[in-house]
Amino acid sequence: MHAVAKHKVTPSNNRRCTSVSALLQMANLTSATALLEEVIKASRPAAIREDQQLTAFARNATGDPNLKLLWWDIAFWSERQKEELYKVKQEELRQYLPLNNVMQGLFGVRIMHVQAVVVPQTQLVWE
């Protein structure tokens, strides 16, 4: 049994116990690296496939069979592809999603006792 588990948590030592508990639960570099490698391995095939589909779409739209998409082209061609696939434009959706309604929906949701709140930038929010 770990030393922290042997002690009763009281108001005076609660902060120390919480800190120790958080440290024990933190990932070490090896496990964090392993997790990242696992995510990369699982997501790379889909990312490559989506990149190929987007490039093919842009080549077809421009008529340039040798077109190579650069990073700044991706957002533009992604929007054009979505417009083609779903027959809707981003600007047309804007009227159905007014910012006030979206913000109220976002900040009105509570998941597992956690709720997002707006905090002025001048206030420290770490603790």
Short mmCIF file of N, CA, C and O in Angstrom, two decimals:
data_model
loop_
_atom_site.label_atom_id
_atom_site.label_comp_id
_atom_site.label_asym_id
_atom_site.label_seq_id
_atom_site.Cartn_x
_atom_site.Cartn_y
_atom_site.Cartn_z
N MET A 1 0.84 -1.18 0.00
CA MET A 1 0.00 0.00 0.00
C MET A 1 0.89 1.24 0.00
O MET A 1 1.88 1.29 0.69
N HIS A 2 0.52 2.22 -0.77
CA HIS A 2 1.30 3.44 -0.86
C HIS A 2 1.17 4.23 0.44
O HIS A 2 0.15 4.18 1.12
N ALA A 3 2.22 4.98 0.78
CA ALA A 3 2.25 5.72 2.04
C ALA A 3 1.08 6.69 2.16
O ALA A 3 0.54 6.88 3.25
N VAL A 4 0.67 7.30 1.05
CA VAL A 4 -0.44 8.26 1.10
C VAL A 4 -1.74 7.58 1.52
O VAL A 4 -2.53 8.13 2.26
N ALA A 5 -1.93 6.37 1.09
CA ALA A 5 -3.17 5.65 1.38
C ALA A 5 -3.31 5.30 2.86
O ALA A 5 -4.40 5.06 3.34
N LYS A 6 -2.20 5.28 3.62
CA LYS A 6 -2.24 4.93 5.03
C LYS A 6 -2.72 6.07 5.91
O LYS A 6 -3.11 5.86 7.05
N HIS A 7 -2.68 7.31 5.40
CA HIS A 7 -3.04 8.47 6.20
C HIS A 7 -4.46 8.90 5.93
O HIS A 7 -4.93 8.87 4.80
N LYS A 8 -5.14 9.31 6.99
CA LYS A 8 -6.48 9.85 6.85
C LYS A 8 -6.39 11.26 6.28
O LYS A 8 -5.56 12.06 6.71
N VAL A 9 -7.24 11.55 5.31
CA VAL A 9 -7.25 12.88 4.71
C VAL A 9 -8.03 13.82 5.61
O VAL A 9 -9.18 13.57 5.95
N THR A 10 -7.38 14.89 6.04
CA THR A 10 -8.00 15.91 6.86
C THR A 10 -7.89 17.24 6.14
O THR A 10 -7.12 17.37 5.18
N PRO A 11 -8.64 18.26 6.58
CA PRO A 11 -8.53 19.56 5.90
C PRO A 11 -7.10 20.08 5.86
O PRO A 11 -6.69 20.71 4.90
N SER A 12 -6.30 19.79 6.87
CA SER A 12 -4.94 20.32 6.90
C SER A 12 -4.01 19.62 5.91
O SER A 12 -3.07 20.22 5.41
N ASN A 13 -4.24 18.35 5.63
CA ASN A 13 -3.35 17.65 4.70
C ASN A 13 -4.02 17.31 3.38
O ASN A 13 -3.43 16.64 2.55
N ASN A 14 -5.25 17.75 3.18
CA ASN A 14 -5.99 17.42 1.96
C ASN A 14 -5.27 17.89 0.71
O ASN A 14 -5.17 17.17 -0.27
N ARG A 15 -4.75 19.13 0.73
CA ARG A 15 -4.08 19.67 -0.46
C ARG A 15 -2.85 18.84 -0.81
O ARG A 15 -2.61 18.53 -1.96
N ARG A 16 -2.08 18.43 0.20
CA ARG A 16 -0.88 17.62 -0.04
C ARG A 16 -1.28 16.26 -0.61
O ARG A 16 -0.70 15.77 -1.56
N CYS A 17 -2.30 15.63 -0.02
CA CYS A 17 -2.74 14.32 -0.50
C CYS A 17 -3.27 14.40 -1.92
O CYS A 17 -3.01 13.52 -2.75
N THR A 18 -4.00 15.46 -2.22
CA THR A 18 -4.52 15.65 -3.57
C THR A 18 -3.38 15.79 -4.55
O THR A 18 -3.39 15.20 -5.64
N SER A 19 -2.35 16.56 -4.18
CA SER A 19 -1.20 16.75 -5.07
C SER A 19 -0.46 15.44 -5.30
O SER A 19 -0.08 15.13 -6.42
N VAL A 20 -0.26 14.68 -4.24
CA VAL A 20 0.43 13.39 -4.37
C VAL A 20 -0.39 12.45 -5.24
O VAL A 20 0.13 11.77 -6.12
N SER A 21 -1.70 12.42 -5.01
CA SER A 21 -2.57 11.56 -5.80
C SER A 21 -2.50 11.93 -7.27
O SER A 21 -2.43 11.07 -8.14
N ALA A 22 -2.51 13.23 -7.57
CA ALA A 22 -2.44 13.68 -8.96
C ALA A 22 -1.11 13.26 -9.58
O ALA A 22 -1.07 12.81 -10.73
N LEU A 23 -0.04 13.39 -8.82
CA LEU A 23 1.27 12.99 -9.34
C LEU A 23 1.33 11.50 -9.65
O LEU A 23 1.91 11.07 -10.64
N LEU A 24 0.71 10.68 -8.78
CA LEU A 24 0.72 9.24 -8.98
C LEU A 24 -0.06 8.85 -10.23
O LEU A 24 0.23 7.86 -10.88
N GLN A 25 -1.09 9.64 -10.56
CA GLN A 25 -1.93 9.32 -11.70
C GLN A 25 -1.40 9.88 -13.01
O GLN A 25 -1.88 9.51 -14.07
N MET A 26 -0.44 10.80 -12.95
CA MET A 26 0.09 11.40 -14.18
C MET A 26 0.82 10.37 -15.01
O MET A 26 1.46 9.46 -14.50
N ALA A 27 0.73 10.57 -16.31
CA ALA A 27 1.43 9.68 -17.22
C ALA A 27 2.91 10.02 -17.20
O ALA A 27 3.29 11.17 -17.09
N ASN A 28 3.73 9.00 -17.30
CA ASN A 28 5.15 9.27 -17.45
C ASN A 28 5.45 9.40 -18.94
O ASN A 28 4.60 9.14 -19.79
N LEU A 29 6.64 9.80 -19.28
CA LEU A 29 7.00 10.05 -20.67
C LEU A 29 6.83 8.80 -21.52
O LEU A 29 6.33 8.86 -22.65
N THR A 30 7.18 7.65 -20.99
CA THR A 30 7.08 6.41 -21.76
C THR A 30 5.63 6.07 -22.10
O THR A 30 5.31 5.76 -23.24
N SER A 31 4.74 6.18 -21.11
CA SER A 31 3.34 5.84 -21.39
C SER A 31 2.68 6.90 -22.28
O SER A 31 1.84 6.58 -23.12
N ALA A 32 3.07 8.17 -22.12
CA ALA A 32 2.53 9.23 -22.98
C ALA A 32 2.98 9.02 -24.42
O ALA A 32 2.18 9.14 -25.35
N THR A 33 4.24 8.67 -24.61
CA THR A 33 4.76 8.41 -25.95
C THR A 33 4.07 7.20 -26.56
O THR A 33 3.70 7.21 -27.74
N ALA A 34 3.87 6.16 -25.77
CA ALA A 34 3.19 4.96 -26.26
C ALA A 34 1.76 5.28 -26.70
O ALA A 34 1.30 4.80 -27.74
N LEU A 35 1.08 6.11 -25.92
CA LEU A 35 -0.28 6.50 -26.28
C LEU A 35 -0.29 7.27 -27.60
O LEU A 35 -1.11 7.00 -28.48
N LEU A 36 0.61 8.23 -27.74
CA LEU A 36 0.68 9.00 -28.99
C LEU A 36 0.97 8.09 -30.19
O LEU A 36 0.37 8.25 -31.25
N GLU A 37 1.88 7.16 -30.02
CA GLU A 37 2.19 6.23 -31.11
C GLU A 37 0.99 5.38 -31.48
O GLU A 37 0.73 5.11 -32.65
N GLU A 38 0.23 4.97 -30.48
CA GLU A 38 -0.98 4.18 -30.72
C GLU A 38 -2.03 4.99 -31.49
O GLU A 38 -2.66 4.50 -32.42
N VAL A 39 -2.20 6.25 -31.10
CA VAL A 39 -3.15 7.13 -31.79
C VAL A 39 -2.71 7.36 -33.22
O VAL A 39 -3.53 7.30 -34.15
N ILE A 40 -1.43 7.60 -33.43
CA ILE A 40 -0.90 7.81 -34.79
C ILE A 40 -1.12 6.58 -35.64
O ILE A 40 -1.59 6.66 -36.78
N LYS A 41 -0.80 5.42 -35.09
CA LYS A 41 -0.95 4.17 -35.84
C LYS A 41 -2.41 3.93 -36.24
O LYS A 41 -2.70 3.51 -37.35
N ALA A 42 -3.33 4.24 -35.33
CA ALA A 42 -4.75 4.01 -35.60
C ALA A 42 -5.33 5.03 -36.57
O ALA A 42 -6.21 4.71 -37.36
N SER A 43 -4.85 6.27 -36.52
CA SER A 43 -5.46 7.33 -37.32
C SER A 43 -4.77 7.60 -38.66
O SER A 43 -5.39 8.19 -39.55
N ARG A 44 -3.54 7.17 -38.82
CA ARG A 44 -2.79 7.48 -40.05
C ARG A 44 -3.48 6.97 -41.32
O ARG A 44 -3.60 7.72 -42.28
N PRO A 45 -3.95 5.73 -41.38
CA PRO A 45 -4.60 5.26 -42.63
C PRO A 45 -5.79 6.13 -43.04
O PRO A 45 -5.94 6.46 -44.22
N ALA A 46 -6.62 6.52 -42.08
CA ALA A 46 -7.77 7.38 -42.40
C ALA A 46 -7.31 8.75 -42.86
O ALA A 46 -7.87 9.32 -43.80
N ALA A 47 -6.29 9.30 -42.22
CA ALA A 47 -5.78 10.62 -42.61
C ALA A 47 -5.21 10.59 -44.03
O ALA A 47 -5.46 11.50 -44.82
N ILE A 48 -4.48 9.54 -44.36
CA ILE A 48 -3.92 9.41 -45.70
C ILE A 48 -5.04 9.27 -46.73
O ILE A 48 -5.02 9.92 -47.78
N ARG A 49 -6.03 8.46 -46.40
CA ARG A 49 -7.16 8.27 -47.31
C ARG A 49 -7.91 9.58 -47.55
O ARG A 49 -8.24 9.94 -48.68
N GLU A 50 -8.17 10.33 -46.48
CA GLU A 50 -8.87 11.60 -46.61
C GLU A 50 -8.05 12.61 -47.41
O GLU A 50 -8.61 13.37 -48.21
N ASP A 51 -6.75 12.62 -47.21
CA ASP A 51 -5.88 13.52 -47.97
C ASP A 51 -5.91 13.17 -49.46
O ASP A 51 -6.00 14.06 -50.32
N GLN A 52 -5.89 11.88 -49.76
CA GLN A 52 -5.95 11.45 -51.16
C GLN A 52 -7.29 11.83 -51.79
O GLN A 52 -7.34 12.28 -52.94
N GLN A 53 -8.38 11.66 -51.04
CA GLN A 53 -9.71 12.02 -51.56
C GLN A 53 -9.82 13.52 -51.80
O GLN A 53 -10.37 13.96 -52.83
N LEU A 54 -9.29 14.32 -50.89
CA LEU A 54 -9.35 15.77 -51.04
C LEU A 54 -8.50 16.22 -52.23
O LEU A 54 -8.92 17.07 -53.02
N THR A 55 -7.32 15.63 -52.38
CA THR A 55 -6.45 15.98 -53.51
C THR A 55 -7.13 15.60 -54.82
O THR A 55 -7.10 16.37 -55.78
N ALA A 56 -7.74 14.43 -54.87
CA ALA A 56 -8.44 14.00 -56.09
C ALA A 56 -9.59 14.96 -56.41
O ALA A 56 -9.80 15.31 -57.57
N PHE A 57 -10.32 15.39 -55.39
CA PHE A 57 -11.42 16.34 -55.59
C PHE A 57 -10.88 17.65 -56.17
O PHE A 57 -11.44 18.18 -57.14
N ALA A 58 -9.81 18.19 -55.57
CA ALA A 58 -9.24 19.46 -56.04
C ALA A 58 -8.69 19.32 -57.46
O ALA A 58 -8.86 20.23 -58.28
N ARG A 59 -8.06 18.21 -57.76
CA ARG A 59 -7.53 17.98 -59.11
C ARG A 59 -8.67 17.94 -60.13
O ARG A 59 -8.57 18.51 -61.21
N ASN A 60 -9.74 17.26 -59.77
CA ASN A 60 -10.90 17.17 -60.66
C ASN A 60 -11.53 18.55 -60.86
O ASN A 60 -11.90 18.92 -61.97
N ALA A 61 -11.64 19.32 -59.79
CA ALA A 61 -12.27 20.65 -59.86
C ALA A 61 -11.44 21.64 -60.67
O ALA A 61 -12.00 22.47 -61.38
N THR A 62 -10.12 21.54 -60.58
CA THR A 62 -9.26 22.48 -61.30
C THR A 62 -8.87 21.99 -62.68
O THR A 62 -8.41 22.77 -63.50
N GLY A 63 -9.00 20.68 -62.90
CA GLY A 63 -8.56 20.11 -64.17
C GLY A 63 -7.06 19.92 -64.23
O GLY A 63 -6.50 19.61 -65.29
N ASP A 64 -6.37 20.10 -63.12
CA ASP A 64 -4.91 19.94 -63.06
C ASP A 64 -4.58 18.60 -62.42
O ASP A 64 -4.65 18.44 -61.20
N PRO A 65 -4.18 17.60 -63.24
CA PRO A 65 -3.91 16.27 -62.70
C PRO A 65 -2.65 16.20 -61.83
O PRO A 65 -2.44 15.23 -61.11
N ASN A 66 -1.83 17.25 -61.86
CA ASN A 66 -0.59 17.26 -61.08
C ASN A 66 -0.66 18.17 -59.86
O ASN A 66 0.35 18.40 -59.21
N LEU A 67 -1.85 18.68 -59.56
CA LEU A 67 -2.01 19.60 -58.44
C LEU A 67 -1.56 18.96 -57.14
O LEU A 67 -1.92 17.83 -56.83
N LYS A 68 -0.76 19.68 -56.38
CA LYS A 68 -0.34 19.25 -55.04
C LYS A 68 -0.89 20.27 -54.05
O LYS A 68 -0.60 21.46 -54.17
N LEU A 69 -1.69 19.81 -53.12
CA LEU A 69 -2.27 20.72 -52.13
C LEU A 69 -1.22 21.11 -51.10
O LEU A 69 -0.50 20.26 -50.56
N LEU A 70 -1.15 22.38 -50.83
CA LEU A 70 -0.29 22.90 -49.77
C LEU A 70 -1.16 23.13 -48.54
O LEU A 70 -2.39 23.16 -48.63
N TRP A 71 -0.54 23.31 -47.39
CA TRP A 71 -1.31 23.38 -46.14
C TRP A 71 -2.35 24.49 -46.17
O TRP A 71 -3.42 24.35 -45.59
N TRP A 72 -2.06 25.60 -46.84
CA TRP A 72 -3.02 26.70 -46.87
C TRP A 72 -4.17 26.45 -47.85
O TRP A 72 -5.16 27.18 -47.84
N ASP A 73 -4.07 25.43 -48.68
CA ASP A 73 -5.14 25.07 -49.62
C ASP A 73 -6.19 24.16 -48.98
O ASP A 73 -7.31 24.07 -49.49
N ILE A 74 -5.83 23.48 -47.94
CA ILE A 74 -6.67 22.41 -47.40
C ILE A 74 -8.02 22.92 -46.90
O ILE A 74 -9.06 22.33 -47.20
N ALA A 75 -8.04 24.03 -46.17
CA ALA A 75 -9.32 24.55 -45.66
C ALA A 75 -10.24 24.94 -46.82
O ALA A 75 -11.44 24.62 -46.79
N PHE A 76 -9.69 25.59 -47.83
CA PHE A 76 -10.50 26.00 -48.98
C PHE A 76 -11.11 24.80 -49.69
O PHE A 76 -12.32 24.73 -49.91
N TRP A 77 -10.27 23.82 -50.02
CA TRP A 77 -10.77 22.66 -50.76
C TRP A 77 -11.65 21.77 -49.90
O TRP A 77 -12.57 21.12 -50.41
N SER A 78 -11.42 21.74 -48.61
CA SER A 78 -12.31 20.98 -47.71
C SER A 78 -13.71 21.57 -47.73
O SER A 78 -14.70 20.83 -47.78
N GLU A 79 -13.80 22.91 -47.70
CA GLU A 79 -15.12 23.55 -47.78
C GLU A 79 -15.79 23.27 -49.11
O GLU A 79 -16.99 22.98 -49.17
N ARG A 80 -15.05 23.35 -50.20
CA ARG A 80 -15.63 23.08 -51.52
C ARG A 80 -16.10 21.63 -51.61
O ARG A 80 -17.15 21.34 -52.18
N GLN A 81 -15.34 20.71 -51.04
CA GLN A 81 -15.71 19.29 -51.06
C GLN A 81 -16.99 19.06 -50.24
O GLN A 81 -17.88 18.34 -50.68
N LYS A 82 -17.07 19.69 -49.06
CA LYS A 82 -18.29 19.55 -48.24
C LYS A 82 -19.50 20.12 -48.97
O LYS A 82 -20.58 19.53 -48.92
N GLU A 83 -19.32 21.25 -49.63
CA GLU A 83 -20.43 21.85 -50.40
C GLU A 83 -20.90 20.88 -51.48
O GLU A 83 -22.10 20.73 -51.70
N GLU A 84 -19.97 20.23 -52.14
CA GLU A 84 -20.31 19.29 -53.21
C GLU A 84 -20.98 18.03 -52.65
O GLU A 84 -21.98 17.57 -53.16
N LEU A 85 -20.42 17.49 -51.58
CA LEU A 85 -20.94 16.25 -51.01
C LEU A 85 -22.31 16.42 -50.36
O LEU A 85 -23.19 15.58 -50.50
N TYR A 86 -22.48 17.51 -49.60
CA TYR A 86 -23.69 17.67 -48.80
C TYR A 86 -24.66 18.70 -49.36
O TYR A 86 -25.71 18.94 -48.78
N LYS A 87 -24.29 19.33 -50.45
CA LYS A 87 -25.16 20.30 -51.13
C LYS A 87 -25.61 21.43 -50.20
O LYS A 87 -26.76 21.86 -50.24
N VAL A 88 -24.73 21.89 -49.36
CA VAL A 88 -25.03 23.00 -48.46
C VAL A 88 -23.75 23.83 -48.26
O VAL A 88 -22.65 23.29 -48.26
N LYS A 89 -23.94 25.14 -48.14
CA LYS A 89 -22.80 26.03 -47.92
C LYS A 89 -22.79 26.49 -46.47
O LYS A 89 -23.84 26.68 -45.85
N GLN A 90 -21.61 26.67 -45.94
CA GLN A 90 -21.42 27.10 -44.56
C GLN A 90 -22.20 28.38 -44.27
O GLN A 90 -22.83 28.50 -43.23
N GLU A 91 -22.16 29.32 -45.17
CA GLU A 91 -22.86 30.60 -44.97
C GLU A 91 -24.36 30.42 -44.89
O GLU A 91 -25.04 31.16 -44.19
N GLU A 92 -24.90 29.44 -45.60
CA GLU A 92 -26.34 29.19 -45.54
C GLU A 92 -26.77 28.64 -44.17
O GLU A 92 -27.89 28.86 -43.73
N LEU A 93 -25.88 27.93 -43.51
CA LEU A 93 -26.18 27.37 -42.19
C LEU A 93 -26.17 28.43 -41.09
O LEU A 93 -26.82 28.27 -40.06
N ARG A 94 -25.44 29.49 -41.34
CA ARG A 94 -25.26 30.53 -40.33
C ARG A 94 -26.60 31.07 -39.81
O ARG A 94 -26.75 31.35 -38.62
N GLN A 95 -27.58 31.21 -40.69
CA GLN A 95 -28.89 31.76 -40.27
C GLN A 95 -29.62 30.84 -39.29
O GLN A 95 -30.45 31.27 -38.51
N TYR A 96 -29.30 29.54 -39.32
CA TYR A 96 -29.96 28.59 -38.43
C TYR A 96 -29.22 28.41 -37.10
O TYR A 96 -29.73 27.77 -36.18
N LEU A 97 -28.02 28.96 -37.03
CA LEU A 97 -27.21 28.81 -35.83
C LEU A 97 -26.71 30.17 -35.34
O LEU A 97 -25.51 30.45 -35.36
N PRO A 98 -27.61 31.05 -34.88
CA PRO A 98 -27.17 32.35 -34.39
C PRO A 98 -26.20 32.18 -33.22
O PRO A 98 -26.36 31.29 -32.38
N LEU A 99 -25.21 33.04 -33.16
CA LEU A 99 -24.15 32.92 -32.15
C LEU A 99 -24.70 32.88 -30.73
O LEU A 99 -24.24 32.07 -29.92
N ASN A 100 -25.68 33.70 -30.42
CA ASN A 100 -26.24 33.69 -29.05
C ASN A 100 -26.81 32.32 -28.69
O ASN A 100 -26.60 31.83 -27.58
N ASN A 101 -27.53 31.70 -29.60
CA ASN A 101 -28.11 30.37 -29.33
C ASN A 101 -27.02 29.33 -29.15
O ASN A 101 -27.11 28.46 -28.28
N VAL A 102 -25.99 29.40 -29.98
CA VAL A 102 -24.88 28.44 -29.89
C VAL A 102 -24.16 28.61 -28.56
O VAL A 102 -23.87 27.62 -27.87
N MET A 103 -23.89 29.84 -28.16
CA MET A 103 -23.18 30.08 -26.90
C MET A 103 -24.02 29.62 -25.70
O MET A 103 -23.50 29.03 -24.77
N GLN A 104 -25.33 29.90 -25.73
CA GLN A 104 -26.20 29.45 -24.64
C GLN A 104 -26.23 27.92 -24.57
O GLN A 104 -26.20 27.35 -23.49
N GLY A 105 -26.27 27.28 -25.72
CA GLY A 105 -26.25 25.82 -25.74
C GLY A 105 -24.94 25.26 -25.23
O GLY A 105 -24.90 24.31 -24.45
N LEU A 106 -23.84 25.87 -25.64
CA LEU A 106 -22.52 25.41 -25.23
C LEU A 106 -22.31 25.54 -23.74
O LEU A 106 -21.89 24.61 -23.06
N PHE A 107 -22.64 26.71 -23.20
CA PHE A 107 -22.38 26.94 -21.79
C PHE A 107 -23.52 26.49 -20.89
O PHE A 107 -23.41 26.54 -19.67
N GLY A 108 -24.61 26.01 -21.46
CA GLY A 108 -25.71 25.48 -20.67
C GLY A 108 -25.61 23.98 -20.45
O GLY A 108 -26.36 23.41 -19.68
N VAL A 109 -24.65 23.34 -21.08
CA VAL A 109 -24.50 21.89 -20.98
C VAL A 109 -23.65 21.54 -19.77
O VAL A 109 -22.63 22.16 -19.51
N ARG A 110 -24.08 20.55 -19.04
CA ARG A 110 -23.30 20.06 -17.89
C ARG A 110 -23.08 18.57 -18.10
O ARG A 110 -24.03 17.81 -18.22
N ILE A 111 -21.81 18.17 -18.16
CA ILE A 111 -21.46 16.77 -18.37
C ILE A 111 -20.66 16.29 -17.17
O ILE A 111 -19.61 16.85 -16.86
N MET A 112 -21.14 15.26 -16.53
CA MET A 112 -20.46 14.65 -15.38
C MET A 112 -20.05 15.72 -14.35
O MET A 112 -18.90 15.79 -13.93
N HIS A 113 -20.98 16.60 -14.00
CA HIS A 113 -20.75 17.63 -12.99
C HIS A 113 -19.72 18.67 -13.42
O HIS A 113 -19.16 19.36 -12.58
N VAL A 114 -19.42 18.76 -14.71
CA VAL A 114 -18.50 19.76 -15.21
C VAL A 114 -19.28 20.68 -16.12
O VAL A 114 -20.01 20.22 -17.00
N GLN A 115 -19.13 21.96 -15.92
CA GLN A 115 -19.84 22.93 -16.75
C GLN A 115 -18.85 24.02 -17.17
O GLN A 115 -18.06 24.50 -16.37
N ALA A 116 -18.91 24.39 -18.45
CA ALA A 116 -18.06 25.47 -18.96
C ALA A 116 -18.67 26.80 -18.57
O ALA A 116 -19.89 26.97 -18.61
N VAL A 117 -17.83 27.74 -18.17
CA VAL A 117 -18.30 29.08 -17.84
C VAL A 117 -17.38 30.10 -18.48
O VAL A 117 -16.20 29.83 -18.71
N VAL A 118 -17.91 31.27 -18.78
CA VAL A 118 -17.12 32.35 -19.34
C VAL A 118 -16.45 33.08 -18.19
O VAL A 118 -17.10 33.45 -17.21
N VAL A 119 -15.13 33.27 -18.31
CA VAL A 119 -14.36 33.95 -17.28
C VAL A 119 -13.60 35.09 -17.95
O VAL A 119 -12.99 34.88 -19.00
N PRO A 120 -13.62 36.28 -17.36
CA PRO A 120 -12.85 37.38 -17.96
C PRO A 120 -11.37 37.01 -18.07
O PRO A 120 -10.84 36.31 -17.20
N GLN A 121 -10.72 37.47 -19.11
CA GLN A 121 -9.32 37.11 -19.34
C GLN A 121 -8.39 37.59 -18.24
O GLN A 121 -7.34 37.01 -18.04
N THR A 122 -8.75 38.61 -17.55
CA THR A 122 -7.87 39.17 -16.51
C THR A 122 -7.81 38.29 -15.27
O THR A 122 -6.93 38.44 -14.45
N GLN A 123 -8.74 37.36 -15.12
CA GLN A 123 -8.80 36.52 -13.94
C GLN A 123 -8.00 35.24 -14.15
O GLN A 123 -8.08 34.60 -15.20
N LEU A 124 -7.20 34.85 -13.14
CA LEU A 124 -6.47 33.59 -13.20
C LEU A 124 -7.47 32.46 -12.98
O LEU A 124 -8.29 32.53 -12.07
N VAL A 125 -7.39 31.41 -13.78
CA VAL A 125 -8.39 30.34 -13.69
C VAL A 125 -7.79 28.96 -13.45
O VAL A 125 -8.48 27.98 -13.54
N TRP A 126 -6.52 28.87 -13.14
CA TRP A 126 -5.89 27.57 -13.02
C TRP A 126 -6.48 26.76 -11.86
O TRP A 126 -6.70 25.58 -11.95
N GLU A 127 -6.73 27.40 -10.72
CA GLU A 127 -7.23 26.66 -9.57
C GLU A 127 -8.67 27.02 -9.29
O GLU A 127 -9.10 28.10 -9.38
#
